[in-house]
Short mmCIF file of C-alpha atoms in Angstrom, two decimals:
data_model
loop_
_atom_site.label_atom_id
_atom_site.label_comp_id
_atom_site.label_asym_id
_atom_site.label_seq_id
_atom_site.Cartn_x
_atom_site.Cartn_y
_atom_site.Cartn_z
CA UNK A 1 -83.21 -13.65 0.30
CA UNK A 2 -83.22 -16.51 3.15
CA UNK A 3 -80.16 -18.29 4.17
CA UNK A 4 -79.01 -21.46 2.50
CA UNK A 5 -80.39 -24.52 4.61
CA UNK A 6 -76.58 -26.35 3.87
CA UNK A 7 -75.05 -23.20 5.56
CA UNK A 8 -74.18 -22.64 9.14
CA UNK A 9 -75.58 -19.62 10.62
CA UNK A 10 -74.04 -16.89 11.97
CA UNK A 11 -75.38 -14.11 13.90
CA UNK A 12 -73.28 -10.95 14.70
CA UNK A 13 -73.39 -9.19 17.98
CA UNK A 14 -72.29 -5.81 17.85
CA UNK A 15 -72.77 -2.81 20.17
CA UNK A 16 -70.29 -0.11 21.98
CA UNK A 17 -68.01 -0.34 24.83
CA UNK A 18 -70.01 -1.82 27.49
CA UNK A 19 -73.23 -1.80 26.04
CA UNK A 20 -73.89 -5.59 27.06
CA UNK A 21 -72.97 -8.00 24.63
CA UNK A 22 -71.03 -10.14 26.97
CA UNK A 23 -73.90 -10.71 29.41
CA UNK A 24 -76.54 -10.79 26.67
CA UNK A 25 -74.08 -13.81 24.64
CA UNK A 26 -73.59 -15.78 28.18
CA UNK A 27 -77.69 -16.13 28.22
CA UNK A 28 -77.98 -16.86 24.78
CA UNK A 29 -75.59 -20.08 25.57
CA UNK A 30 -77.37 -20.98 28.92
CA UNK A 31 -80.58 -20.85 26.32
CA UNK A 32 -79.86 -22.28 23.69
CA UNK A 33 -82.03 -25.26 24.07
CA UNK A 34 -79.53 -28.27 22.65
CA UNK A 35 -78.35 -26.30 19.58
CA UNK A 36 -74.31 -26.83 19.57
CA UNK A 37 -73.61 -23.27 19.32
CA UNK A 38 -69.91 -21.96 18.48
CA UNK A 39 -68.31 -18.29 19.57
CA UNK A 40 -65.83 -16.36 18.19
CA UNK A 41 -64.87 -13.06 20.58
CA UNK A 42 -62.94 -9.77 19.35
CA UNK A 43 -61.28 -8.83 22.13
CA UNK A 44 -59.76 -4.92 21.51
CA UNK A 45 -56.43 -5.27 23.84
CA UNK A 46 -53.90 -7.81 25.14
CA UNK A 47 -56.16 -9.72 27.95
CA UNK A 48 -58.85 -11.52 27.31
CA UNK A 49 -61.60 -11.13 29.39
CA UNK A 50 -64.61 -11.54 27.47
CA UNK A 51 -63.31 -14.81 26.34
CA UNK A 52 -62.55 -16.06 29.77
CA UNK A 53 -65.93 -15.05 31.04
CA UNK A 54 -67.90 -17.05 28.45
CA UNK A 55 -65.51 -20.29 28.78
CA UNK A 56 -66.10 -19.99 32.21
CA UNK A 57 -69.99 -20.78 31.27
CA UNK A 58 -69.39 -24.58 31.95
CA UNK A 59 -71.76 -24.92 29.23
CA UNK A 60 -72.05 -28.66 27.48
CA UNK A 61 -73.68 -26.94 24.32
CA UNK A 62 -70.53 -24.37 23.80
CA UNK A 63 -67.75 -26.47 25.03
CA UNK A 64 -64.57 -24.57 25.39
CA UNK A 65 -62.62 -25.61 21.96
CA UNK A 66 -65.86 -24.11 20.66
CA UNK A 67 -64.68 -20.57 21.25
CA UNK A 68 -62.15 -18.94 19.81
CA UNK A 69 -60.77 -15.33 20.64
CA UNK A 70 -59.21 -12.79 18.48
CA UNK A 71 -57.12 -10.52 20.56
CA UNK A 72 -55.18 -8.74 17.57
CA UNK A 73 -57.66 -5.60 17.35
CA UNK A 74 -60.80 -4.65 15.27
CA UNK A 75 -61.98 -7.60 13.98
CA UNK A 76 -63.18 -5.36 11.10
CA UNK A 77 -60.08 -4.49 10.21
CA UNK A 78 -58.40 -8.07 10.46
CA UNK A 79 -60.73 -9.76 8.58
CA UNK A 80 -58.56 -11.84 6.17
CA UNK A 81 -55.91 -12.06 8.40
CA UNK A 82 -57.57 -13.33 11.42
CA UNK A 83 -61.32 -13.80 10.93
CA UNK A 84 -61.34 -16.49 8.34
CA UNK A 85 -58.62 -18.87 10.08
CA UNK A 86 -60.99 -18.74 12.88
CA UNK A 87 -64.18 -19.58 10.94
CA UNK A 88 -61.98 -22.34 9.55
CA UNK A 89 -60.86 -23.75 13.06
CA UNK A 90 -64.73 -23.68 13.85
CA UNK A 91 -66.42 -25.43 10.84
CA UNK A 92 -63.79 -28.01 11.13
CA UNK A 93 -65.04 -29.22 14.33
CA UNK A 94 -66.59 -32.35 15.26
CA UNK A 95 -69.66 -32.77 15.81
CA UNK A 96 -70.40 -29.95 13.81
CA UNK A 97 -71.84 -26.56 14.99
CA UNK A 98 -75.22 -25.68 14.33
CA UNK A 99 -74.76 -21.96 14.80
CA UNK A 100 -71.73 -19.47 15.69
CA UNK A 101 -71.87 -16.65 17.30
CA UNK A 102 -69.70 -13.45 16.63
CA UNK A 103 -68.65 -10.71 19.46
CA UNK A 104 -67.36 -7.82 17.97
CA UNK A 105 -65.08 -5.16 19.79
CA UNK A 106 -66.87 -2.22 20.73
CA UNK A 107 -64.89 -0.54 18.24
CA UNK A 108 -66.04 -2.66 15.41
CA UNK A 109 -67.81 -1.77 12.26
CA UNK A 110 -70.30 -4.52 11.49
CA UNK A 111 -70.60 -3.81 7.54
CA UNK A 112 -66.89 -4.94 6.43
CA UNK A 113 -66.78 -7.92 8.55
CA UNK A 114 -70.79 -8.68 6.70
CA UNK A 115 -69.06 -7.97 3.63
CA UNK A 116 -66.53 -10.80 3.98
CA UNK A 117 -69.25 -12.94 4.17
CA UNK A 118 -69.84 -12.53 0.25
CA UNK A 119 -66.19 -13.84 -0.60
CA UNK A 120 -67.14 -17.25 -2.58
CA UNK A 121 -64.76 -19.22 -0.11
CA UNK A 122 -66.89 -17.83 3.05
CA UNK A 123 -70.12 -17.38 1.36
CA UNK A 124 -70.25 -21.33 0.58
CA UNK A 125 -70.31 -22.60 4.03
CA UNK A 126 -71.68 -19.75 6.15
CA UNK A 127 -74.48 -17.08 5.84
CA UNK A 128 -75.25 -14.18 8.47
CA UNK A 129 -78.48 -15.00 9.81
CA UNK A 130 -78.70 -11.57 11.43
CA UNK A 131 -76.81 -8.57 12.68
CA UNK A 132 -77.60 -7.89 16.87
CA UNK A 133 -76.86 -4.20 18.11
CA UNK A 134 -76.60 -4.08 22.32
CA UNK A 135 -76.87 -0.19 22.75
CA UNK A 136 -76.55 0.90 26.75
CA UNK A 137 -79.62 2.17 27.73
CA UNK A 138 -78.69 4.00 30.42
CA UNK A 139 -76.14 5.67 28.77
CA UNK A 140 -78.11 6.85 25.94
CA UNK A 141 -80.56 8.24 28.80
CA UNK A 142 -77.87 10.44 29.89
CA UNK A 143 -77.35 11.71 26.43
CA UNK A 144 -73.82 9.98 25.80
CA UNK A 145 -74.83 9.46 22.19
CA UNK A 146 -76.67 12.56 20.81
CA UNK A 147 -79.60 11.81 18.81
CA UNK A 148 -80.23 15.40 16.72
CA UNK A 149 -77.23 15.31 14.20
CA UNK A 150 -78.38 18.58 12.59
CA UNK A 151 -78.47 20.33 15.97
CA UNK A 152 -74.90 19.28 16.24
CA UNK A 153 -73.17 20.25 12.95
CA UNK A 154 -74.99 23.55 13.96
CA UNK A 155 -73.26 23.64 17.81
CA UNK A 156 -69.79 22.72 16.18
CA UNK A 157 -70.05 25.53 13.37
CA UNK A 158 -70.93 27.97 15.93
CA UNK A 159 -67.95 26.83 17.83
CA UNK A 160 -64.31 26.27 16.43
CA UNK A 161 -63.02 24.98 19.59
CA UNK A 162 -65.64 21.78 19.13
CA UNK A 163 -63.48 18.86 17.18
CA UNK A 164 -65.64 18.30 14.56
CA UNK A 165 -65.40 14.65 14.13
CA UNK A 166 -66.56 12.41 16.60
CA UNK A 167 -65.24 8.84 16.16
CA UNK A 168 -67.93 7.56 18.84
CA UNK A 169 -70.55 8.83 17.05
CA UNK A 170 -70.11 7.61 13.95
CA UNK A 171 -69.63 4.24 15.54
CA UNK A 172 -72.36 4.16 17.21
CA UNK A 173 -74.28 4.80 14.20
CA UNK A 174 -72.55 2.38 11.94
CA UNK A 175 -73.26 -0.66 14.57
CA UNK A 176 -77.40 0.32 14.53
CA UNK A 177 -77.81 1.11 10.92
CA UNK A 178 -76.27 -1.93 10.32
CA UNK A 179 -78.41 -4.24 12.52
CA UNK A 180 -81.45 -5.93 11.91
CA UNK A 181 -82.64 -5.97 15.64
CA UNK A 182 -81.79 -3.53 18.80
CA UNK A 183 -81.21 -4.49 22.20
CA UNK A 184 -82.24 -1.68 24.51
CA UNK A 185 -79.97 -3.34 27.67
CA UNK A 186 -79.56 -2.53 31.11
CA UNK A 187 -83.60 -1.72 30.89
CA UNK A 188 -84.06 -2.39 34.77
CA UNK A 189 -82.21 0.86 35.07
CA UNK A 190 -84.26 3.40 34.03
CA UNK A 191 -87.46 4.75 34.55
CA UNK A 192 -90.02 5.34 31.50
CA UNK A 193 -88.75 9.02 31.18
CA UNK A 194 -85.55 7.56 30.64
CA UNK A 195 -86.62 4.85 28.44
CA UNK A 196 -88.04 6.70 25.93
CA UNK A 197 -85.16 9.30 25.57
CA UNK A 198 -82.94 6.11 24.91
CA UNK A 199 -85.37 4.64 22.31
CA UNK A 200 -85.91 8.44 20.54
CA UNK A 201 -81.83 8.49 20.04
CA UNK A 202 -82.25 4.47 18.44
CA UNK A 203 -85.40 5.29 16.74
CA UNK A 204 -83.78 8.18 14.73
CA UNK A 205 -81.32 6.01 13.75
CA UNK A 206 -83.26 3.36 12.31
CA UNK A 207 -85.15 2.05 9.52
CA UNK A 208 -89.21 1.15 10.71
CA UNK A 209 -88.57 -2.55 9.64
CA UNK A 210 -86.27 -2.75 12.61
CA UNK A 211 -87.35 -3.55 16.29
CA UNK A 212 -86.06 -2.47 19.72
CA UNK A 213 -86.21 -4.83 22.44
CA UNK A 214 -85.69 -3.94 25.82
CA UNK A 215 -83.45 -6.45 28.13
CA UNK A 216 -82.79 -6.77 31.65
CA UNK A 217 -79.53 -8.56 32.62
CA UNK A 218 -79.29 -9.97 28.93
CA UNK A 219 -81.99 -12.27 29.12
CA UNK A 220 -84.13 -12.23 26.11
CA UNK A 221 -85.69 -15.58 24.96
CA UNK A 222 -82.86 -17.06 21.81
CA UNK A 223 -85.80 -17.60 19.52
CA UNK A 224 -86.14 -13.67 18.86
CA UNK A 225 -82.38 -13.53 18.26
CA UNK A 226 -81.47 -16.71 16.39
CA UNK A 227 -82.95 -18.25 13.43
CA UNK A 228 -83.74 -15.33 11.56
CA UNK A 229 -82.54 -16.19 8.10
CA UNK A 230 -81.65 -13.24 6.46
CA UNK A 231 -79.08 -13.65 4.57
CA UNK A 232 -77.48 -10.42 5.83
CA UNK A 233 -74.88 -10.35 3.55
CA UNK A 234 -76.75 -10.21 0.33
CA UNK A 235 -78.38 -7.16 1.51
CA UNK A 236 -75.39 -5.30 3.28
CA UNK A 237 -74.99 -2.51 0.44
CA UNK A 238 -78.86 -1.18 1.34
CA UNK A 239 -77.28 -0.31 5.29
CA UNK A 240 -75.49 3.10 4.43
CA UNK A 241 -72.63 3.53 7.15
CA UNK A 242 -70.07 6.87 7.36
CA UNK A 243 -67.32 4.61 5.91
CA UNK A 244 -69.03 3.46 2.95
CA UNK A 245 -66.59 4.16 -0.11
CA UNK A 246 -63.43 3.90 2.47
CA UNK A 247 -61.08 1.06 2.16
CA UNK A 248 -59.88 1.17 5.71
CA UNK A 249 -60.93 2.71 8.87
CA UNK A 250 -58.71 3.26 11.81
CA UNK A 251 -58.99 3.46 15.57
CA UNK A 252 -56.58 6.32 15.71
CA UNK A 253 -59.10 8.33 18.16
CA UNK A 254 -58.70 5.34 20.83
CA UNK A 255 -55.97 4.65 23.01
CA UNK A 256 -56.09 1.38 25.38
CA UNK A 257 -53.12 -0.26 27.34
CA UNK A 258 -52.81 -2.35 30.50
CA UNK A 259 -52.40 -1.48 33.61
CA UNK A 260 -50.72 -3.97 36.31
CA UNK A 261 -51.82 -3.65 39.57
CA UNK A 262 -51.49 -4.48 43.24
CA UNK A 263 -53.56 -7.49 44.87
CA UNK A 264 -56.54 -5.92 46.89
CA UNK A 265 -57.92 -6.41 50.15
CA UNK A 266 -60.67 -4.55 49.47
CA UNK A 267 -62.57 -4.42 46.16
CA UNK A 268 -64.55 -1.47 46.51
CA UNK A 269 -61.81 1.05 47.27
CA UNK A 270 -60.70 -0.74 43.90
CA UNK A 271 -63.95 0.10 42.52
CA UNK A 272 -63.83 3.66 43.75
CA UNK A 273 -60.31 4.23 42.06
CA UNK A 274 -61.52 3.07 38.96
CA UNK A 275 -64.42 5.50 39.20
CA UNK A 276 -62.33 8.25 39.42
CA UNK A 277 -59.55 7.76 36.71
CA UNK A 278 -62.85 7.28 34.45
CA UNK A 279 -64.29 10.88 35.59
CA UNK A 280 -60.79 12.18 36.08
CA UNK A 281 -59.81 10.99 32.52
CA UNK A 282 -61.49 10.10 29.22
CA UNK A 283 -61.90 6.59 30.21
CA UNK A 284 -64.56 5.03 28.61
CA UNK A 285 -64.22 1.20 29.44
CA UNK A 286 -61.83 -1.06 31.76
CA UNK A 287 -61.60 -4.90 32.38
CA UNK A 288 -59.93 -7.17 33.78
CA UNK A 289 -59.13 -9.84 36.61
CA UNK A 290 -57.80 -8.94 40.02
CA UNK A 291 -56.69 -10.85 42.86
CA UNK A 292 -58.15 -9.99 46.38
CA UNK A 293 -56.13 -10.93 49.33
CA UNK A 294 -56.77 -14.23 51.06
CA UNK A 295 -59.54 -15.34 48.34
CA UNK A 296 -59.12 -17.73 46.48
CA UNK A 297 -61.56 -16.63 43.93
CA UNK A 298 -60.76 -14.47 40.68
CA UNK A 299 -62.29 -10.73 40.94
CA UNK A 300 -63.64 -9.81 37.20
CA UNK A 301 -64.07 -6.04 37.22
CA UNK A 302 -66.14 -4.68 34.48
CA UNK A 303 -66.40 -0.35 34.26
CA UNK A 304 -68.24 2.04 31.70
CA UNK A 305 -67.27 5.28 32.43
CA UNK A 306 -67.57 5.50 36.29
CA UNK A 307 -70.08 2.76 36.89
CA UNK A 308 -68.29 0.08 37.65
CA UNK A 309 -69.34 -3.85 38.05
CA UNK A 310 -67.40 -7.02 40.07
CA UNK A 311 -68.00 -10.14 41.12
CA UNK A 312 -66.19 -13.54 41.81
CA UNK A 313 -66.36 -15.09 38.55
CA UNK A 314 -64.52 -18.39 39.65
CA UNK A 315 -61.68 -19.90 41.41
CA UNK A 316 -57.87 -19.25 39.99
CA UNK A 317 -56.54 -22.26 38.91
CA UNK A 318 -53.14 -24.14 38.83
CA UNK A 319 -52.90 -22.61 34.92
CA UNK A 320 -53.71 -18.99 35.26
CA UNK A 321 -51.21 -16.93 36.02
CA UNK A 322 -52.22 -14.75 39.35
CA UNK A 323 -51.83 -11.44 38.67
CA UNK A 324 -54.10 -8.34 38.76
CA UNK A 325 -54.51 -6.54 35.15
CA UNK A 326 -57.06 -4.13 33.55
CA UNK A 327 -57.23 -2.57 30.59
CA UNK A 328 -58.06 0.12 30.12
CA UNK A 329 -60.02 1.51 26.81
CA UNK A 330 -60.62 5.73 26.47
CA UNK A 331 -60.00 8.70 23.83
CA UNK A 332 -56.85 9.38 22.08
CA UNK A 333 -54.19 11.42 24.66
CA UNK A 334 -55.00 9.00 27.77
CA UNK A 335 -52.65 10.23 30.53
CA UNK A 336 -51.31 6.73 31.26
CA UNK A 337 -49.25 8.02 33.89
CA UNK A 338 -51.40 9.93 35.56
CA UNK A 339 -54.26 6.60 35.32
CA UNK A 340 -51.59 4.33 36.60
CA UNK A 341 -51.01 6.62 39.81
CA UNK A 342 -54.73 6.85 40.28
CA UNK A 343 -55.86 2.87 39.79
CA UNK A 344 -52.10 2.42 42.15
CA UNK A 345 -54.17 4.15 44.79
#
């Protein structure tokens, strides 16, 4: 079924920790040709720094009141309570939107939020004109995400000390066999051996009908990503997921938490502390702002895992409120303590 012309479109971008959905959203606004283009961004944790990267666009197109953040958790899990209000702050606007964008936490299950798209108060003003999974290519060269699932059910019944549930996993999963098109990101980073053990860990995971396109720094062309009309929602019960049948899911195997830190003089030793808590601990992703010493620029500092990212986003204002904070995203029993010491240098 195609989307209702009288509908707004909405296209869901969903894809693990760090995988690239921030960058690859930020082109699709600096793209988006005229199209008045509205975001709403699940932030999983108390700062928002996806959020504050895209308003920081400057963007005519995507003006600021255009995007709203949810910083309560999951957006999958807070659909009713926070998704909705937001779609109604957004369709209320003036001039109206032409198409909204939706930023799932890495965390996220794209099926229940579709699903809420088939409520008769939702389904009568929006449709989902397609579901986007950003998977990391890099990291699914380096076998973070293991492809072979009947190779592992035999590795953890060989051994009892395995847990034999892996929340990532199944995440990971849920986000491709839910989408409708894959983007393979961070492609300038690997070389074709690496390429195609990224896109044989996707391919098992997906149906033929859907494509994988490879991106470099986000920037694919917004005619391959919007306008699809598919009507996602009226076809959400064909994309099987590991919670179907489950009225809840929780993020029980996740801990995250801020950490305050010092002002730096020097953002690479910052960089390097970061690196280590993440190979030290189970870190998987930290964020945040940071103020450097006699700049008077904001730091953004972006990790997965021990590669970490930063650059001077823009200049701290008379409104923000100068302090350094990241937070920091990993498995369940986090030594907070012992991360704290490490980022305190």
């Amino acid at each position: 079924m195609t989307a209702n012309a009288t509908r707004v479109p909405c296209t869901v971008i969903t894809g693990f920790l760090g995988a690239g959905k921030t960058t690859l959203i930020r082109n699709l606004l600096e793209q988006s040709a005229g199209k008045r283009l509205a975001l709403i961004v699940n932030e999983f944790g108390d700062v928002g720094v996806d959020g504050e990267i895209l308003k920081g666009c400057g963007i005519d197109t995507c003006p600021e009141e255009n995007i709203v953040e949810l910083a309560n958790g999951c957006i999958c899990c807070t659909v009713a309570d926070d998704f909705v209000p937001a779609l109604d702050q957004i369709l209320s606007r003036t001039p109206k939107v032409d198409h909204i964008l939706i930023e799932t936490s890495g965390l996220a299950l794209p099926k229940p939020l579709v699903q809420a798209f088939q409520w008769p108060s939702v389904k009568s003003r929006v449709t989902v004109d397609g579901v986007i999974a950003v998977v990391d290519g890099p990291a699914l060269a380096e076998g973070k995400v293991a492809s072979d699932m009947d190779a592992l059910a035999a590795q953890r019944a060989e051994d009892e000390s395995l847990d034999h549930d892996d929340p990532i996993e199944e995440v990971f999963e849920d986000q491709v066999a839910c989408a409708d098109l894959i983007i393979l990101s961070k492609n300038d980073l690997l070389d074709e051996a690496g390429a195609d053990r990224a896109r044989r860990i996707v391919d098992a995971h997906i149906g033929p009908a859907v494509k994988v396109v490879p991106s470099e720094h986000g920037k694919i062309d917004p005619s391959i990503l919007l306008g699809l009309g598919l009507a996602v929602e009226d076809d959400i019960e064909n994309r099987k997921s590991h919670h179907d049948g489950v009225g809840d899911h929780e993020h029980d195997d996740f801990d995250t938490f801020i950490v305050d830190v010092a002002s730096v003089t020097d953002p690479e030793d910052l960089a390097r502390r970061i690196a280590a808590a993440a190979e030290q601990q189970d870190v998987l992703r930290v964020k945040g702002f940071v103020e450097v010493v006699g700049k008077p620029m904001r730091l953004l500092v972006q990790a997965v895992g021990p590669r970490v990212n930063h650059y001077y986003d823009r200049a701290w204002t008379a409104q923000d409120e100068r302090r350094s904070r990241l937070v920091v995203i990993g498995l369940k029993g986090l030594d907070q303590p012992a991360i704290e010491k490490i980022l305190a240098g």
